[in-house]
Tab-separated table of C-alpha atoms in Angstrom:
chain	number	residue	atom	x	y	z
A	1	ALA	CA	43.860	-0.373	119.154
A	2	ALA	CA	44.313	3.244	120.205
A	3	ARG	CA	46.487	3.887	123.270
A	4	SER	CA	46.145	6.869	125.588
A	5	LEU	CA	48.936	9.461	125.548
A	6	VAL	CA	47.918	10.843	128.942
A	7	PRO	CA	50.743	10.025	131.381
A	8	GLU	CA	50.155	7.894	134.437
A	9	LYS	CA	51.613	9.451	137.582
A	10	ARG	CA	52.230	8.228	141.119
A	11	ASP	CA	53.329	10.682	143.788
A	12	LEU	CA	54.411	9.723	147.309
A	13	ARG	CA	55.303	12.516	149.734
A	14	ALA	CA	56.067	12.879	153.427
A	15	SER	CA	56.879	16.072	155.329
A	16	SER	CA	57.249	17.250	158.899
A	17	THR	CA	57.803	20.524	160.791
A	18	LEU	CA	59.103	20.928	164.329
A	19	ASN	CA	59.218	24.219	166.227
A	20	ARG	CA	60.398	24.816	169.776
A	21	GLU	CA	62.304	27.142	172.084
A	22	ILE	CA	66.036	26.474	172.501
A	23	PHE	CA	68.200	27.878	175.318
A	24	GLY	CA	65.276	29.974	176.525
A	25	ASP	CA	65.610	32.930	174.130
A	26	VAL	CA	66.218	31.152	170.816
A	27	SER	CA	63.423	29.663	168.703
A	28	GLY	CA	64.149	26.964	166.158
A	29	THR	CA	62.159	25.488	163.281
A	30	LEU	CA	63.126	22.284	161.487
A	31	ASN	CA	61.287	21.172	158.367
A	32	THR	CA	61.912	18.099	156.242
A	33	GLU	CA	60.293	16.679	153.135
A	34	VAL	CA	60.881	13.667	150.910
A	35	GLU	CA	59.047	12.886	147.683
A	36	HIS	CA	59.030	10.097	145.119
A	37	VAL	CA	57.316	10.609	141.751
A	38	GLU	CA	56.926	8.009	138.999
A	39	THR	CA	55.497	8.881	135.599
A	40	HIS	CA	54.712	6.512	132.721
A	41	GLY	CA	53.538	7.936	129.434
A	42	LEU	CA	53.213	7.041	125.780
A	43	ILE	CA	54.794	9.478	123.330
A	44	GLY	CA	53.155	8.414	120.061
A	45	LEU	CA	53.854	5.750	117.435
A	46	GLY	CA	57.333	5.001	116.142
A	47	ASP	CA	58.319	5.355	112.490
A	48	VAL	CA	60.007	1.951	112.121
A	49	LEU	CA	58.061	-0.486	114.254
A	50	VAL	CA	54.832	1.536	114.310
A	51	GLN	CA	54.159	0.706	117.929
A	52	PRO	CA	53.612	2.921	120.951
A	53	LEU	CA	56.790	4.400	122.364
A	54	GLY	CA	56.991	4.807	126.118
A	55	ARG	CA	58.836	6.994	128.586
A	56	ASN	CA	59.305	6.235	132.272
A	57	THR	CA	60.538	8.907	134.651
A	58	SER	CA	61.435	8.486	138.311
A	59	THR	CA	62.246	11.491	140.528
A	60	ASP	CA	63.399	11.403	144.137
A	61	THR	CA	63.790	14.635	146.116
A	62	ALA	CA	64.735	15.368	149.711
A	63	HIS	CA	64.779	18.685	151.556
A	64	ALA	CA	65.838	19.723	155.032
A	65	GLY	CA	65.705	23.247	156.408
A	66	LEU	CA	66.612	24.775	159.763
A	67	THR	CA	65.818	28.298	160.993
A	68	LEU	CA	67.014	29.808	164.266
A	69	ASN	CA	65.860	33.172	165.628
A	70	GLY	CA	67.169	35.021	168.648
A	71	THR	CA	67.358	38.415	170.335
A	72	LYS	CA	70.296	39.847	172.253
A	73	SER	CA	69.896	43.290	173.770
A	74	SER	CA	68.718	45.540	170.897
A	75	TRP	CA	69.873	43.069	168.238
A	76	HIS	CA	67.812	40.454	166.440
A	77	TRP	CA	69.481	37.659	164.501
A	78	THR	CA	68.340	34.879	162.167
A	79	LEU	CA	70.215	31.830	160.880
A	80	THR	CA	68.723	29.834	158.010
A	81	SER	CA	70.162	26.684	156.458
A	82	ASN	CA	68.740	24.519	153.650
A	83	GLY	CA	69.845	21.337	151.937
A	84	ASP	CA	68.291	19.760	148.831
A	85	LEU	CA	68.912	16.558	146.899
A	86	GLU	CA	67.168	15.652	143.640
A	87	ARG	CA	67.696	12.612	141.431
A	88	ASP	CA	65.953	12.138	138.074
A	89	ILE	CA	66.038	8.963	135.967
A	90	THR	CA	64.342	8.854	132.555
A	91	ASN	CA	64.055	5.799	130.294
A	92	THR	CA	62.753	6.244	126.744
A	93	ASP	CA	61.894	3.389	124.346
A	94	ARG	CA	63.965	3.188	121.182
A	95	ASP	CA	62.188	2.757	117.833
A	96	LEU	CA	64.548	0.126	116.422
A	97	ALA	CA	64.152	-3.543	115.638
A	98	ALA	CA	66.850	-4.237	118.230
A	99	GLY	CA	64.760	-2.486	120.833
A	100	GLY	CA	66.401	-1.085	123.944
A	101	GLN	CA	66.074	2.213	125.783
A	102	ASP	CA	67.793	5.543	126.118
A	103	ARG	CA	68.620	6.396	129.728
A	104	ALA	CA	69.275	9.783	131.314
A	105	ARG	CA	70.214	10.312	134.952
A	106	GLU	CA	70.686	13.639	136.703
A	107	THR	CA	71.588	14.303	140.324
A	108	THR	CA	71.483	17.790	141.817
A	109	GLU	CA	72.809	18.601	145.281
A	110	SER	CA	72.488	22.082	146.760
A	111	GLY	CA	72.829	23.760	150.108
A	112	ASP	CA	72.817	27.270	151.490
A	113	VAL	CA	73.221	29.060	154.791
A	114	THR	CA	72.326	32.683	155.588
A	115	ALA	CA	72.975	34.611	158.787
A	116	THR	CA	71.353	38.013	159.308
A	117	ALA	CA	71.620	40.423	162.232
A	118	ASN	CA	69.984	43.818	162.630
A	119	GLY	CA	70.093	46.302	165.454
A	120	ASP	CA	71.114	49.735	166.706
A	121	LEU	CA	74.674	51.070	166.462
A	122	PHE	CA	74.660	54.405	168.292
A	123	SER	CA	72.364	57.313	169.158
A	124	LEU	CA	71.962	60.545	167.218
A	125	PRO	CA	69.858	63.626	168.070
A	126	ALA	CA	67.229	62.459	165.573
A	127	GLY	CA	67.228	58.831	166.700
A	128	LYS	CA	69.328	55.688	166.633
A	129	ALA	CA	71.527	54.620	163.740
A	130	SER	CA	70.660	51.062	162.716
A	131	THR	CA	72.284	48.437	160.541
A	132	THR	CA	71.614	45.073	158.926
A	133	ILE	CA	74.493	42.655	158.356
A	134	THR	CA	74.219	39.544	156.187
A	135	LEU	CA	76.643	36.661	155.658
A	136	ALA	CA	75.670	33.880	153.272
A	137	GLY	CA	77.095	30.948	151.351
A	138	SER	CA	75.662	28.488	148.852
A	139	THR	CA	76.815	25.553	146.768
A	140	MET	CA	75.292	23.523	143.935
A	141	HIS	CA	76.554	20.384	142.201
A	142	LEU	CA	75.029	18.839	139.070
A	143	ASN	CA	76.004	15.419	137.748
A	144	SER	CA	74.393	14.035	134.591
A	145	GLN	CA	74.831	10.842	132.602
A	146	ARG	CA	73.226	9.907	129.313
A	147	GLN	CA	73.322	6.488	127.708
A	148	SER	CA	72.047	5.535	124.255
A	149	LEU	CA	72.580	2.530	121.998
A	150	ASN	CA	76.275	3.082	121.253
A	151	ASP	CA	77.143	6.194	123.193
A	152	THR	CA	77.573	7.206	126.814
A	153	SER	CA	78.312	10.721	128.031
A	154	SER	CA	78.589	12.338	131.440
A	155	GLU	CA	79.040	15.834	132.780
A	156	SER	CA	79.667	17.429	136.156
A	157	LEU	CA	79.150	21.097	137.017
A	158	SER	CA	79.400	22.992	140.294
A	159	ARG	CA	79.196	26.505	141.657
A	160	THR	CA	79.855	27.900	145.119
A	161	MET	CA	79.179	31.455	146.227
A	162	GLY	CA	79.857	33.542	149.310
A	163	GLU	CA	78.182	36.838	150.166
A	164	ALA	CA	78.757	39.590	152.707
A	165	ALA	CA	76.487	42.637	152.869
A	166	MET	CA	75.889	45.576	155.177
A	167	ASN	CA	73.269	48.321	155.238
A	168	ILE	CA	73.226	51.356	157.545
A	169	ASP	CA	70.496	53.959	158.195
A	170	LEU	CA	71.329	57.341	159.746
A	171	PRO	CA	68.456	59.553	161.003
A	172	ILE	CA	69.566	63.162	160.478
A	173	SER	CA	66.349	64.926	161.437
A	174	ARG	CA	63.016	63.724	162.742
A	175	LYS	CA	59.800	65.445	163.726
A	176	ASN	CA	59.049	65.731	167.426
A	177	ARG	CA	62.681	64.997	168.331
A	178	ASP	CA	65.523	67.160	169.620
A	179	PHE	CA	66.595	67.967	166.073
A	180	SER	CA	63.618	68.471	163.731
A	181	ALA	CA	64.530	71.496	161.594
A	182	LEU	CA	64.405	69.494	158.342
A	183	GLY	CA	61.375	67.383	159.134
A	184	ASN	CA	62.054	63.694	158.580
A	185	PHE	CA	65.436	63.230	156.891
A	186	THR	CA	67.336	59.918	156.744
A	187	LEU	CA	70.517	58.863	154.920
A	188	ASN	CA	71.354	55.256	154.099
A	189	GLY	CA	74.223	53.349	152.537
A	190	ASN	CA	74.882	49.739	151.611
A	191	VAL	CA	77.700	47.540	150.354
A	192	GLU	CA	77.692	43.938	149.124
A	193	VAL	CA	80.519	41.632	148.046
A	194	ASP	CA	79.913	38.328	146.246
A	195	GLN	CA	82.615	35.720	145.622
A	196	LEU	CA	81.797	33.198	142.883
A	197	SER	CA	83.829	30.091	142.160
A	198	ASP	CA	85.561	29.960	138.753
A	199	PHE	CA	84.729	33.611	138.226
A	200	GLY	CA	85.829	36.099	140.859
A	201	THR	CA	84.454	38.903	142.992
A	202	LEU	CA	81.443	41.119	142.303
A	203	THR	CA	80.645	44.249	144.291
A	204	LYS	CA	77.609	46.431	144.804
A	205	LEU	CA	77.566	49.901	146.358
A	206	GLY	CA	74.547	52.052	147.112
A	207	ALA	CA	73.471	55.203	148.906
A	208	GLY	CA	70.238	57.105	149.324
A	209	ALA	CA	68.274	59.749	151.153
A	210	ASN	CA	64.672	60.032	152.285
A	211	PHE	CA	63.362	63.557	152.924
A	212	SER	CA	59.855	64.406	154.127
A	213	PRO	CA	59.545	68.083	155.146
A	214	LEU	CA	55.727	67.911	155.275
A	215	ASP	CA	53.123	65.214	155.745
A	216	ARG	CA	52.265	63.460	152.428
A	217	PHE	CA	55.271	65.150	150.800
A	218	ASN	CA	58.244	62.859	150.334
A	219	PHE	CA	61.492	62.950	148.323
A	220	VAL	CA	63.491	59.771	147.757
A	221	THR	CA	66.816	59.627	145.945
A	222	SER	CA	69.197	56.706	145.486
A	223	TRP	CA	72.420	55.779	143.714
A	224	THR	CA	73.669	52.269	142.928
A	225	ARG	CA	76.745	50.816	141.287
A	226	GLU	CA	76.485	47.070	140.685
A	227	GLU	CA	78.763	44.562	138.951
A	228	GLY	CA	77.214	41.577	137.228
């Protein structure tokens, strides 16, 4: 009798989000989610036993994220943190008289945190110089194990990364301000440093200018040097 190759799937999921004010001037948002997915499918007829071969997959995932926002004087800051866990198990029928299954298991763990602050540094005739500062870190770990009839193998990989970045905008001239001879004219610069485990340090430098002497007439120039 013919058997359907369309997989059967069951998905169970639960999530929640909580938002409230903390310490009066800080808002926080917490979100969580867990999910369980089971899939059963037939992958055709075998060559030896000429019977339907099956594959069962089970996936469990969990996520938690936290975001904090606050304002202090002319500065606004944001802190974001996320954590994820995923586990996959796959069993595949073996087309041999002895039967049995191949099994694969993978577990991935990851987390990241990012802190960002932006605000004014000092005053210039054309306006206030502003900056954005970012500090971030992330990590990921992958563990896998595969088992067949007479062979078992496993592997573990990981990567951690840290990042520091800064951007600054300097208004040189602005219309309707004390200094407006050039129209709207702004300079900007940025620097970023990334530290990667088992590799080293990567840097990125940039600079640019935005010049608008007349309405609807705008010049933009930029320069970037990036390591990859």
